[in-house]
Short mmCIF file of C-alpha atoms and ligand atoms in Angstrom, two decimals:
data_model
loop_
_atom_site.label_atom_id
_atom_site.label_comp_id
_atom_site.label_asym_id
_atom_site.label_seq_id
_atom_site.Cartn_x
_atom_site.Cartn_y
_atom_site.Cartn_z
CA MET A 1 69.32 27.37 67.74
CA ASN A 2 66.02 27.74 69.72
CA THR A 3 66.31 23.42 70.89
CA ARG A 4 63.99 24.14 73.77
CA ARG A 5 60.12 23.03 73.50
CA ILE A 6 57.95 25.14 72.16
CA PRO A 7 56.04 27.99 73.98
CA PHE A 8 52.84 27.27 74.69
CA PRO A 9 51.87 30.67 73.51
CA THR A 10 53.81 29.93 70.41
CA LEU A 11 50.81 26.39 70.17
CA LEU A 12 48.26 28.15 71.17
CA ARG A 13 49.18 30.65 68.69
CA VAL A 14 49.29 27.68 65.01
CA GLU A 15 46.47 25.91 67.11
CA THR A 16 44.32 29.18 66.81
CA ARG A 17 45.70 30.22 62.99
CA LYS A 18 44.45 26.57 61.85
CA LEU A 19 40.58 27.81 62.39
CA PHE A 20 40.69 30.11 59.95
CA ASP A 21 43.95 28.98 57.47
CA THR A 22 41.04 26.70 55.85
CA ARG A 23 38.61 27.53 53.13
CA GLY A 24 35.88 25.99 55.55
CA SER A 25 37.28 26.99 58.69
CA LYS A 26 36.68 30.56 57.19
CA ILE A 27 33.53 29.52 55.93
CA ILE A 28 32.06 28.23 59.49
CA SER A 29 34.22 31.27 61.53
CA GLY A 30 31.84 33.27 58.78
CA VAL A 31 28.77 31.63 58.76
CA LEU A 32 28.71 32.38 63.17
CA VAL A 33 29.46 35.59 62.96
CA ALA A 34 26.57 36.37 60.23
CA LEU A 35 24.27 34.02 61.88
CA ALA A 36 24.66 35.60 64.74
CA VAL A 37 24.05 39.32 63.65
CA GLY A 38 20.83 38.51 61.98
CA ALA A 39 19.69 36.38 64.77
CA VAL A 40 20.60 39.69 67.47
CA VAL A 41 18.62 42.31 64.14
CA GLY A 42 16.16 39.67 63.39
CA ARG A 43 15.16 39.14 67.19
CA GLY A 44 15.15 42.98 67.96
CA VAL A 45 12.93 43.63 65.03
CA VAL A 46 10.04 41.51 66.10
CA SER A 47 10.68 41.14 69.55
CA GLY A 48 11.32 45.05 70.14
CA PRO A 49 14.09 47.08 71.87
CA GLU A 50 14.53 45.09 74.49
CA LEU A 51 18.43 44.02 74.81
CA HIS A 52 18.74 40.76 77.41
CA THR A 53 16.54 39.33 74.49
CA VAL A 54 18.06 40.81 71.53
CA ALA A 55 21.66 39.95 72.87
CA GLY A 56 20.22 36.19 74.52
CA THR A 57 18.56 34.97 70.83
CA ALA A 58 22.76 35.37 69.24
CA GLY A 59 22.78 32.70 72.17
CA ILE A 60 20.59 29.37 69.81
CA VAL A 61 23.44 30.19 67.46
CA PHE A 62 26.29 29.79 69.60
CA GLY A 63 24.77 27.25 71.24
CA ILE A 64 24.33 25.25 68.20
CA LEU A 65 27.92 26.12 66.14
CA LEU A 66 30.52 26.84 69.06
CA PRO A 67 30.74 23.53 70.38
CA VAL A 68 30.79 22.28 65.93
CA LEU A 69 33.73 24.81 66.04
CA ALA A 70 34.86 22.37 68.90
CA ILE A 71 34.48 19.42 67.66
CA LEU A 72 36.02 20.35 64.23
CA THR A 73 38.75 21.91 66.12
CA VAL A 74 39.64 18.45 67.76
CA THR A 75 39.53 16.18 65.16
CA GLY A 76 41.28 17.78 62.36
CA GLU A 77 44.18 16.38 63.27
CA TRP A 78 42.32 12.93 62.79
CA SER A 79 40.14 13.13 59.86
CA HIS A 80 43.20 15.08 57.74
CA ARG A 81 45.52 13.19 59.19
CA THR A 82 47.48 16.30 60.14
CA ALA A 83 48.84 14.16 63.56
CA LEU A 84 51.25 13.06 61.90
CA THR A 85 53.04 16.34 60.86
CA THR A 86 51.81 18.21 64.04
CA PHE A 87 53.06 15.35 66.65
CA THR A 88 56.43 15.25 64.89
CA LEU A 89 56.34 18.66 65.92
CA GLU A 90 55.58 18.52 69.36
CA PRO A 91 55.34 15.07 70.85
CA ARG A 92 54.05 16.18 74.21
CA ARG A 93 50.54 15.88 72.79
CA GLY A 94 49.08 16.92 75.79
CA ARG A 95 50.22 20.54 75.55
CA VAL A 96 49.27 20.49 71.88
CA MET A 97 45.52 19.56 73.07
CA ALA A 98 45.72 21.68 75.70
CA ALA A 99 46.87 24.57 73.03
CA LYS A 100 43.86 23.30 70.42
CA CYS A 101 41.22 23.27 73.15
CA LEU A 102 41.63 27.36 74.41
CA PRO A 103 40.62 29.31 71.33
CA PRO A 104 36.55 28.47 71.22
CA LEU A 105 37.30 28.30 74.77
CA VAL A 106 37.97 31.65 74.51
CA ALA A 107 36.18 32.77 71.62
CA SER A 108 33.02 31.37 72.93
CA VAL A 109 33.61 34.40 75.92
CA ALA A 110 34.59 36.56 72.89
CA ALA A 111 30.94 35.72 70.54
CA CYS A 112 28.73 36.16 74.14
CA ALA A 113 30.81 39.76 74.67
CA PHE A 114 30.66 40.42 70.53
CA ALA A 115 26.27 39.68 71.17
CA MET A 116 26.30 42.09 73.66
CA LEU A 117 27.93 44.56 72.27
CA VAL A 118 25.71 44.12 68.34
CA ALA A 119 22.31 44.21 70.53
CA VAL A 120 23.39 48.21 71.81
CA PRO A 121 22.56 49.56 68.63
CA VAL A 122 20.03 47.05 67.32
CA THR A 123 18.19 47.97 70.34
CA ALA A 124 18.77 51.42 69.59
CA ALA A 125 17.72 51.49 66.15
CA VAL A 126 14.92 49.00 66.90
CA ALA A 127 13.07 51.93 69.73
CA ALA A 128 14.17 54.86 67.55
CA ALA A 129 12.06 52.98 64.09
CA GLN A 130 8.79 51.76 66.75
CA GLY A 131 8.56 54.73 68.13
CA VAL A 132 9.59 52.71 71.22
CA PRO A 133 11.24 53.17 74.70
CA ALA A 134 13.99 50.49 74.76
CA ASP A 135 14.42 47.99 77.70
CA TRP A 136 18.26 48.10 78.42
CA ARG A 137 17.76 45.82 82.03
CA VAL A 138 20.50 43.04 82.13
CA ALA A 139 20.74 41.19 85.34
CA PRO A 140 24.79 40.59 85.37
CA LEU A 141 24.15 37.49 86.82
CA SER A 142 22.51 36.54 84.07
CA LEU A 143 24.43 37.75 81.81
CA ALA A 144 27.26 35.44 83.40
CA GLY A 145 25.12 32.37 83.61
CA TRP A 146 24.47 32.73 80.04
CA THR A 147 28.27 33.40 79.07
CA ALA A 148 29.66 30.54 80.69
CA THR A 149 26.68 28.03 79.51
CA THR A 150 27.70 29.45 76.14
CA VAL A 151 31.48 27.75 77.39
CA LEU A 152 30.43 25.35 79.24
CA LEU A 153 28.66 24.08 75.60
CA THR A 154 31.66 24.24 74.12
CA ALA A 155 33.25 22.70 76.74
CA GLN A 156 31.25 19.84 75.93
CA GLY A 157 31.66 20.32 72.33
CA LEU A 158 35.42 19.36 72.64
CA ALA A 159 35.63 16.96 75.02
CA LEU A 160 33.06 14.40 72.87
CA GLY A 161 35.58 15.52 69.64
CA THR A 162 37.90 14.57 71.99
CA VAL A 163 37.11 11.13 73.28
CA LEU A 164 35.44 10.30 70.02
CA MET A 165 37.88 11.22 67.35
CA ASN A 166 35.61 11.52 64.65
CA ALA A 167 33.96 15.36 64.10
CA PRO A 168 30.10 13.72 62.24
CA ALA A 169 29.46 10.83 65.28
CA ALA A 170 30.30 14.26 67.84
CA ILE A 171 28.40 17.20 66.22
CA VAL A 172 25.37 14.07 66.12
CA ILE A 173 25.96 12.93 69.59
CA CYS A 174 26.07 17.01 70.04
CA LEU A 175 23.41 17.65 68.36
CA SER A 176 20.71 15.06 68.75
CA SER A 177 21.19 15.05 72.58
CA THR A 178 18.35 17.76 72.88
CA VAL A 179 16.26 15.11 71.35
CA ILE A 180 17.28 12.49 72.69
CA TRP A 181 17.14 14.57 76.33
CA SER A 182 13.36 15.97 75.88
CA VAL A 183 11.84 12.19 74.65
CA VAL A 184 13.56 11.26 78.17
CA GLY A 185 12.73 13.54 80.49
CA ARG A 186 8.88 12.40 78.87
CA LEU A 187 9.56 9.16 80.49
CA GLY A 188 8.12 9.45 83.30
CA SER A 189 9.65 10.83 87.09
CA ALA A 190 13.21 8.47 86.43
CA GLY A 191 13.17 10.31 83.42
CA GLU A 192 12.87 13.19 84.65
CA THR A 193 15.68 13.08 87.20
CA ALA A 194 18.05 12.19 84.82
CA MET A 195 17.25 14.31 82.24
CA GLU A 196 17.44 16.99 85.59
CA TRP A 197 20.99 15.27 86.36
CA LEU A 198 22.78 14.54 83.17
CA ASP A 199 21.53 16.81 81.14
CA LEU A 200 23.81 19.59 80.30
CA ASN A 201 20.97 21.44 79.22
CA THR A 202 18.49 21.20 81.65
CA ALA A 203 21.27 21.44 84.17
CA THR A 204 22.54 25.27 82.91
CA ILE A 205 19.13 26.91 82.84
CA PRO A 206 18.90 28.37 86.44
CA LEU A 207 22.19 29.21 84.79
CA VAL A 208 20.99 31.40 82.00
CA ASN A 209 17.60 32.36 85.02
CA GLY A 210 20.68 33.74 87.30
CA ASP A 211 18.65 31.70 90.09
CA MET A 212 20.48 29.56 90.91
CA THR A 213 19.92 27.28 94.00
CA GLY A 214 22.39 24.83 96.46
CA GLY A 215 20.24 21.80 94.14
CA ASP A 216 20.88 23.25 90.87
CA ALA A 217 24.58 23.70 91.49
CA ALA A 218 24.91 20.07 91.94
CA ARG A 219 22.68 18.94 89.47
CA LEU A 220 25.07 21.30 86.94
CA ALA A 221 28.05 19.63 88.34
CA VAL A 222 27.03 16.29 87.36
CA SER A 223 26.13 17.06 84.28
CA ALA A 224 29.38 18.80 83.21
CA LEU A 225 31.45 15.67 85.00
CA ALA A 226 29.62 13.12 83.00
CA TRP A 227 29.62 15.04 79.44
CA ILE A 228 32.35 17.47 80.00
CA VAL A 229 35.47 15.70 82.39
CA LEU A 230 35.27 11.91 82.01
CA PRO A 231 34.77 12.38 78.15
CA MET A 232 37.69 15.05 78.37
CA ALA A 233 39.34 12.74 80.31
CA ALA A 234 39.21 9.45 77.98
CA GLY A 235 39.10 11.32 74.92
CA MET A 236 43.02 12.77 76.38
CA VAL A 237 43.74 8.97 77.20
CA ARG A 238 43.21 8.40 74.37
CA THR A 239 44.79 11.04 72.05
CA MET A 240 48.25 10.49 74.00
CA ARG A 241 48.07 6.29 73.69
CA ARG A 242 46.82 6.33 69.69
CA GLU A 243 48.80 5.35 67.62
CA VAL A 244 49.59 7.92 64.55
CA GLY A 245 49.30 6.28 60.90
CA MET B 1 72.65 9.00 63.78
CA ILE B 2 69.81 6.93 63.97
CA GLU B 3 69.24 4.13 65.75
CA PHE B 4 67.29 0.67 65.03
CA GLN B 5 67.48 -1.26 67.87
CA ARG B 6 66.25 -4.88 68.26
CA LEU B 7 62.96 -2.99 67.11
CA SER B 8 59.71 -5.67 66.86
CA LYS B 9 56.62 -4.68 66.31
CA ARG B 10 53.25 -6.87 66.51
CA TYR B 11 49.92 -6.27 65.28
CA SER B 12 47.54 -8.07 66.03
CA ASP B 13 47.78 -10.89 63.38
CA VAL B 14 51.42 -9.90 62.04
CA LYS B 15 54.54 -8.64 62.48
CA ALA B 16 55.43 -5.52 60.97
CA LEU B 17 59.30 -5.78 62.16
CA ASP B 18 60.97 -8.99 63.94
CA ASP B 19 64.49 -8.00 65.93
CA VAL B 20 65.18 -5.71 63.56
CA SER B 21 68.85 -3.61 64.13
CA PHE B 22 70.85 -1.12 61.93
CA THR B 23 72.76 2.07 62.38
CA VAL B 24 71.83 5.03 59.76
CA PRO B 25 75.78 7.01 59.87
CA ALA B 26 75.49 10.86 59.93
CA GLY B 27 77.56 11.67 56.30
CA SER B 28 75.27 8.98 54.69
CA VAL B 29 72.39 8.41 52.54
CA THR B 30 70.75 5.32 53.82
CA GLY B 31 68.65 3.24 51.48
CA PHE B 32 66.00 1.15 53.54
CA LEU B 33 64.75 -1.35 50.80
CA GLY B 34 62.08 -3.47 50.81
CA PRO B 35 58.21 -5.35 49.21
CA ASN B 36 54.73 -3.41 50.11
CA GLY B 37 54.40 -4.35 53.36
CA ALA B 38 57.98 -5.03 54.49
CA GLY B 39 57.52 -3.05 58.10
CA LYS B 40 59.29 0.12 56.53
CA SER B 41 56.85 3.07 57.84
CA THR B 42 56.45 1.32 60.53
CA ALA B 43 60.35 1.09 61.53
CA MET B 44 59.49 5.08 60.92
CA ARG B 45 56.69 5.33 63.01
CA ILE B 46 58.66 4.22 65.39
CA LEU B 47 61.19 6.31 65.60
CA ALA B 48 59.10 9.50 65.43
CA GLY B 49 57.13 8.33 68.38
CA LEU B 50 54.18 7.66 66.64
CA SER B 51 53.65 4.27 67.14
CA ARG B 52 55.13 2.13 70.46
CA PRO B 53 57.13 -0.78 69.40
CA THR B 54 56.76 -3.43 71.39
CA SER B 55 60.09 -4.47 72.06
CA GLY B 56 63.25 -2.25 71.07
CA SER B 57 63.91 0.94 70.37
CA ALA B 58 64.46 3.16 68.38
CA THR B 59 67.01 6.47 68.93
CA VAL B 60 67.59 9.80 67.07
CA LEU B 61 71.38 11.50 67.73
CA GLY B 62 71.72 8.69 71.02
CA ARG B 63 67.99 9.99 71.82
CA PRO B 64 64.92 8.61 72.15
CA TYR B 65 61.90 11.59 70.15
CA ALA B 66 60.37 11.53 72.83
CA GLY B 67 63.41 13.19 74.54
CA LEU B 68 63.87 15.56 71.94
CA GLU B 69 62.44 18.80 73.28
CA ARG B 70 62.19 20.37 69.33
CA PRO B 71 62.70 17.32 67.09
CA GLY B 72 62.17 19.88 64.36
CA TYR B 73 65.54 20.93 64.73
CA GLU B 74 66.89 17.58 65.44
CA VAL B 75 64.89 15.29 62.41
CA GLY B 76 63.53 16.20 59.74
CA THR B 77 60.40 13.56 58.78
CA LEU B 78 58.66 13.19 55.72
CA LEU B 79 56.39 10.09 56.41
CA ASP B 80 53.10 10.84 54.27
CA ALA B 81 52.94 13.38 51.62
CA SER B 82 49.42 12.58 51.36
CA ALA B 83 48.28 12.85 54.98
CA GLN B 84 47.78 16.73 54.25
CA HIS B 85 44.13 18.93 55.20
CA PRO B 86 43.15 19.52 51.89
CA GLY B 87 41.81 23.33 51.98
CA ARG B 88 45.72 24.69 53.50
CA SER B 89 48.04 26.22 51.24
CA GLY B 90 51.31 24.78 50.62
CA ARG B 91 53.30 27.79 51.98
CA GLU B 92 50.32 27.47 54.40
CA VAL B 93 51.72 24.10 55.59
CA LEU B 94 55.32 25.57 55.82
CA THR B 95 54.05 29.09 57.72
CA LEU B 96 52.59 26.80 60.93
CA GLY B 97 56.07 24.66 60.79
CA ALA B 98 58.50 27.48 60.60
CA MET B 99 55.86 29.05 63.83
CA MET B 100 56.67 25.72 65.67
CA LEU B 101 59.89 26.27 65.60
CA GLY B 102 60.46 30.25 66.24
CA LEU B 103 61.90 30.24 62.85
CA PRO B 104 61.11 33.76 60.23
CA ARG B 105 59.60 33.86 57.66
CA SER B 106 61.28 34.49 54.69
CA ARG B 107 61.90 30.05 55.74
CA VAL B 108 58.79 29.63 53.98
CA ASP B 109 60.34 31.58 50.92
CA ASP B 110 63.30 29.97 50.79
CA VAL B 111 61.88 26.44 51.56
CA LEU B 112 59.78 26.90 48.48
CA GLU B 113 62.38 27.90 46.17
CA LEU B 114 64.60 25.12 46.91
CA VAL B 115 61.66 22.30 47.11
CA GLY B 116 60.85 23.88 43.45
CA LEU B 117 57.22 24.98 44.14
CA THR B 118 56.44 28.40 42.38
CA GLY B 119 55.00 31.34 44.46
CA LYS B 120 51.88 30.61 43.00
CA GLU B 121 51.92 26.57 43.64
CA GLY B 122 52.73 27.73 47.17
CA ARG B 123 49.61 29.85 47.32
CA ARG B 124 47.08 26.99 45.69
CA ALA B 125 45.53 24.51 48.48
CA VAL B 126 47.39 21.32 48.69
CA GLY B 127 43.94 19.45 47.88
CA GLY B 128 44.47 20.13 44.16
CA TYR B 129 48.52 19.06 44.54
CA SER B 130 49.42 16.14 42.63
CA LEU B 131 51.28 13.57 44.64
CA GLY B 132 54.39 14.41 42.89
CA MET B 133 53.90 17.95 44.11
CA ARG B 134 52.91 17.10 47.73
CA GLN B 135 56.31 14.59 47.66
CA ARG B 136 57.93 18.24 47.20
CA LEU B 137 56.01 20.24 49.98
CA GLY B 138 56.31 17.46 52.06
CA ILE B 139 60.23 17.72 52.18
CA GLY B 140 60.44 20.94 52.25
CA HIS B 141 59.05 21.13 55.66
CA ALA B 142 60.81 17.96 56.62
CA LEU B 143 63.97 20.31 55.73
CA LEU B 144 62.51 23.89 57.90
CA GLY B 145 64.91 23.48 60.46
CA ARG B 146 67.74 21.77 58.84
CA PRO B 147 67.52 19.32 61.02
CA ARG B 148 71.14 17.17 61.46
CA ALA B 149 68.81 13.59 60.35
CA LEU B 150 66.29 13.13 57.44
CA VAL B 151 64.05 10.87 57.48
CA LEU B 152 62.07 10.33 54.38
CA ASP B 153 59.25 7.21 53.67
CA GLU B 154 58.45 6.47 49.52
CA PRO B 155 59.55 10.10 49.06
CA ALA B 156 60.32 9.21 45.55
CA ASN B 157 57.20 7.73 44.66
CA GLY B 158 55.10 10.12 42.18
CA LEU B 159 57.84 12.32 41.57
CA ASP B 160 58.62 12.38 37.57
CA PRO B 161 62.34 11.49 36.28
CA GLN B 162 63.40 15.32 36.47
CA GLY B 163 62.10 15.06 40.52
CA ILE B 164 64.08 11.98 41.42
CA HIS B 165 67.66 13.19 39.75
CA TRP B 166 66.47 16.27 41.80
CA MET B 167 66.41 14.79 45.07
CA ARG B 168 68.79 12.83 44.32
CA GLY B 169 70.95 15.47 44.07
CA LEU B 170 69.84 17.09 47.16
CA LEU B 171 69.80 13.83 49.64
CA ARG B 172 73.83 13.83 48.68
CA ASP B 173 74.83 18.15 49.48
CA LEU B 174 72.51 17.15 52.64
CA ALA B 175 74.80 13.74 52.93
CA ASP B 176 77.95 15.28 52.17
CA SER B 177 77.05 18.37 55.24
CA GLY B 178 77.34 15.95 57.13
CA CYS B 179 74.01 15.13 57.46
CA ALA B 180 71.95 11.72 58.72
CA VAL B 181 69.18 10.90 55.39
CA LEU B 182 67.66 7.56 55.61
CA LEU B 183 64.87 7.55 52.81
CA SER B 184 62.67 4.45 52.36
CA SER B 185 61.04 2.70 48.93
CA HIS B 186 60.06 -0.68 47.39
CA LEU B 187 61.67 -0.20 44.24
CA LEU B 188 66.00 -0.49 43.42
CA HIS B 189 66.33 2.19 41.43
CA GLU B 190 65.21 4.95 43.53
CA VAL B 191 68.13 4.17 45.74
CA GLU B 192 70.18 2.70 44.21
CA GLN B 193 72.28 5.38 42.69
CA VAL B 194 71.89 8.50 46.13
CA ALA B 195 72.40 4.85 48.79
CA ASP B 196 75.77 4.71 50.60
CA ARG B 197 74.19 2.04 52.17
CA ILE B 198 71.51 -0.13 51.47
CA VAL B 199 69.50 -1.82 54.28
CA MET B 200 66.69 -4.41 52.86
CA ILE B 201 63.99 -5.38 54.87
CA GLY B 202 60.80 -8.16 54.09
CA ARG B 203 58.66 -9.26 55.58
CA GLY B 204 59.58 -7.48 58.71
CA ARG B 205 63.20 -9.41 58.88
CA LEU B 206 65.52 -7.28 58.13
CA LEU B 207 67.16 -9.36 55.42
CA ALA B 208 71.06 -7.63 54.70
CA GLN B 209 72.36 -4.87 54.23
CA GLY B 210 75.35 -3.10 52.73
CA THR B 211 76.92 -0.84 50.70
CA PRO B 212 75.44 -1.25 47.04
CA ALA B 213 79.04 -2.85 45.85
CA GLU B 214 78.28 -5.88 49.00
CA LEU B 215 75.18 -6.43 47.94
CA GLY B 216 75.63 -6.49 44.27
CA GLN B 217 78.57 -8.93 44.66
CA GLY B 218 78.44 -11.22 41.92
CA ARG B 219 74.87 -11.62 41.20
CA GLY B 220 73.62 -7.96 40.78
CA LEU B 221 71.77 -6.00 43.59
CA GLU B 222 68.08 -6.36 41.80
CA GLN B 223 69.19 -10.46 41.56
CA THR B 224 70.60 -10.52 45.47
CA PHE B 225 66.97 -7.68 46.27
CA LEU B 226 64.52 -9.64 44.67
CA GLU B 227 66.41 -13.45 45.77
CA LEU B 228 66.15 -12.24 49.26
CA THR B 229 62.78 -11.15 48.98
CA ALA B 230 61.48 -14.38 47.51
CA ALA B 231 63.40 -16.45 50.44
CA ALA B 232 61.45 -14.46 53.03
CA ASP B 233 58.47 -14.40 51.33
CA ARG B 234 58.39 -18.80 51.44
CA SER B 235 59.97 -18.47 54.74
CA LEU B 236 56.43 -17.80 56.04
CA ALA B 237 54.67 -18.96 53.50
N1 ADP C 301 48.17 0.29 62.34
C1 ADP C 301 47.82 -1.31 61.51
N2 ADP C 301 47.66 -2.71 61.64
C2 ADP C 301 47.73 -3.52 61.76
N3 ADP C 301 48.60 -3.81 60.61
C3 ADP C 301 49.34 -2.97 60.56
C4 ADP C 301 49.27 -1.62 61.03
N4 ADP C 301 50.64 -0.43 60.10
C5 ADP C 301 50.74 -1.39 59.41
N5 ADP C 301 50.49 -2.57 59.66
C6 ADP C 301 50.76 -4.46 58.68
O1 ADP C 301 52.33 -3.85 58.91
C7 ADP C 301 52.54 -5.00 58.09
C8 ADP C 301 53.73 -3.72 57.28
O2 ADP C 301 53.39 -2.36 57.59
P1 ADP C 301 54.01 -1.41 56.56
O3 ADP C 301 54.96 -0.63 57.67
O4 ADP C 301 53.46 -0.52 56.01
O5 ADP C 301 55.00 -1.70 54.87
P2 ADP C 301 55.28 -0.88 54.41
O6 ADP C 301 55.81 0.73 55.02
O7 ADP C 301 57.01 -1.52 53.83
O8 ADP C 301 55.03 -0.90 53.19
C9 ADP C 301 52.44 -4.29 56.92
O9 ADP C 301 51.51 -6.12 56.91
C10 ADP C 301 50.23 -4.42 57.68
O10 ADP C 301 49.32 -5.08 56.71
MG1 MG C 302 55.05 2.32 54.01
#
């Protein structure tokens, strides 16, 4: 009999399994893959055989669905009250939460690699079908920045889900933030400054373009602090203290 | 052994538990009896480390729950049979538990059989289970790690008469093999036939404890229960 605490890799396997073990989670994961492939193929057909553009289109899908998946992962125990059994088997709630946060982050990196992998044959096929030469140029820095952006948006989903403990609220905030910031950005120079420093979507643009300056890095750090680090820290405190019933 | 020591829990406007102390010895079934809202679930949630007491403490095998390295091996808990993801199959619920405890998958099959869920039922989503089936699943989940203490909150709710009969036999066998069993109910008849000891609470206060024979002396167990809970209600009215 093993009475030492549950090894972290075991918690990781359990929480990863929960991403695929209900009808709902299977549907989301399936939709994610289907939409990513659809976006890559569709963009390839419409805009021609440019690897960078074709692969990048999947990012739009990832930027929306991976944060949603992340939110559902960290709020699931509260929405379905399964926290009652999960935190009874592992009372160290921080370990459970860490095991929940890792899979969506890893999935974000994997999703970008997957989009690239799908984009290569699509680019080649479109080039052959349209009889034009394919453009294979991809700036490594931009590719890394694109992947990092996907990871950051997923992390934002994790943080908002953890602090709000409520999937609909976190999803609404995550998805409507683009709209809200584009309004704020039009409210004079103060609004513009606020957007530059506090909107994660705006702050990650230089990352995707692969042309970060020192000022860009500072703006990215501040917006990541506001939307990832602080909510996650507050969320962990809430998770530790919350009475489960 | 399970111990509650001078446990109190205050929610903003109610004293859910007021200085409650009792012990569940190894090798016995202790019935935790009290009307709705008496504080039974609160006490059990505090024991499982899910809720913080205002004062006092609860321990399992001499240690606070949070101090147990892998609690599933020491104490099995069923706190709310309905608290399950509706889209997950019963077998999957047990599989996740077995993974956390590092148990082989064969233990999942054993437990399904033990609680009387067929292979087909195990593959169905819990959302389609009756309350009785959820109770069986929850009891099975609590038993996965062959724990030495068992804490079941209203497990007889929704069980049919055969189910209650089955559960009594199961708990008797477990207690006879040395397990400390704490079983809550708001219905006397669900606990009186299996409990070696009964702890009665009402309005957060301990009303009486002892063997069914001791508590029923003179006026009968049911009358004792009714009189004590009525007196507790009056004192707070
Ligand atoms: N989370 C909570 N917030 C406020 N009051 C609560 C909470 N949980 C329980 N209570 C109150 O505490 C008392 C005891 O409840 P409970 O432990 O559920 O009783 P029982 O399980 O014996 O029916 C009740 O008055 C209930 O309303
Ligand atoms: Mg209750």
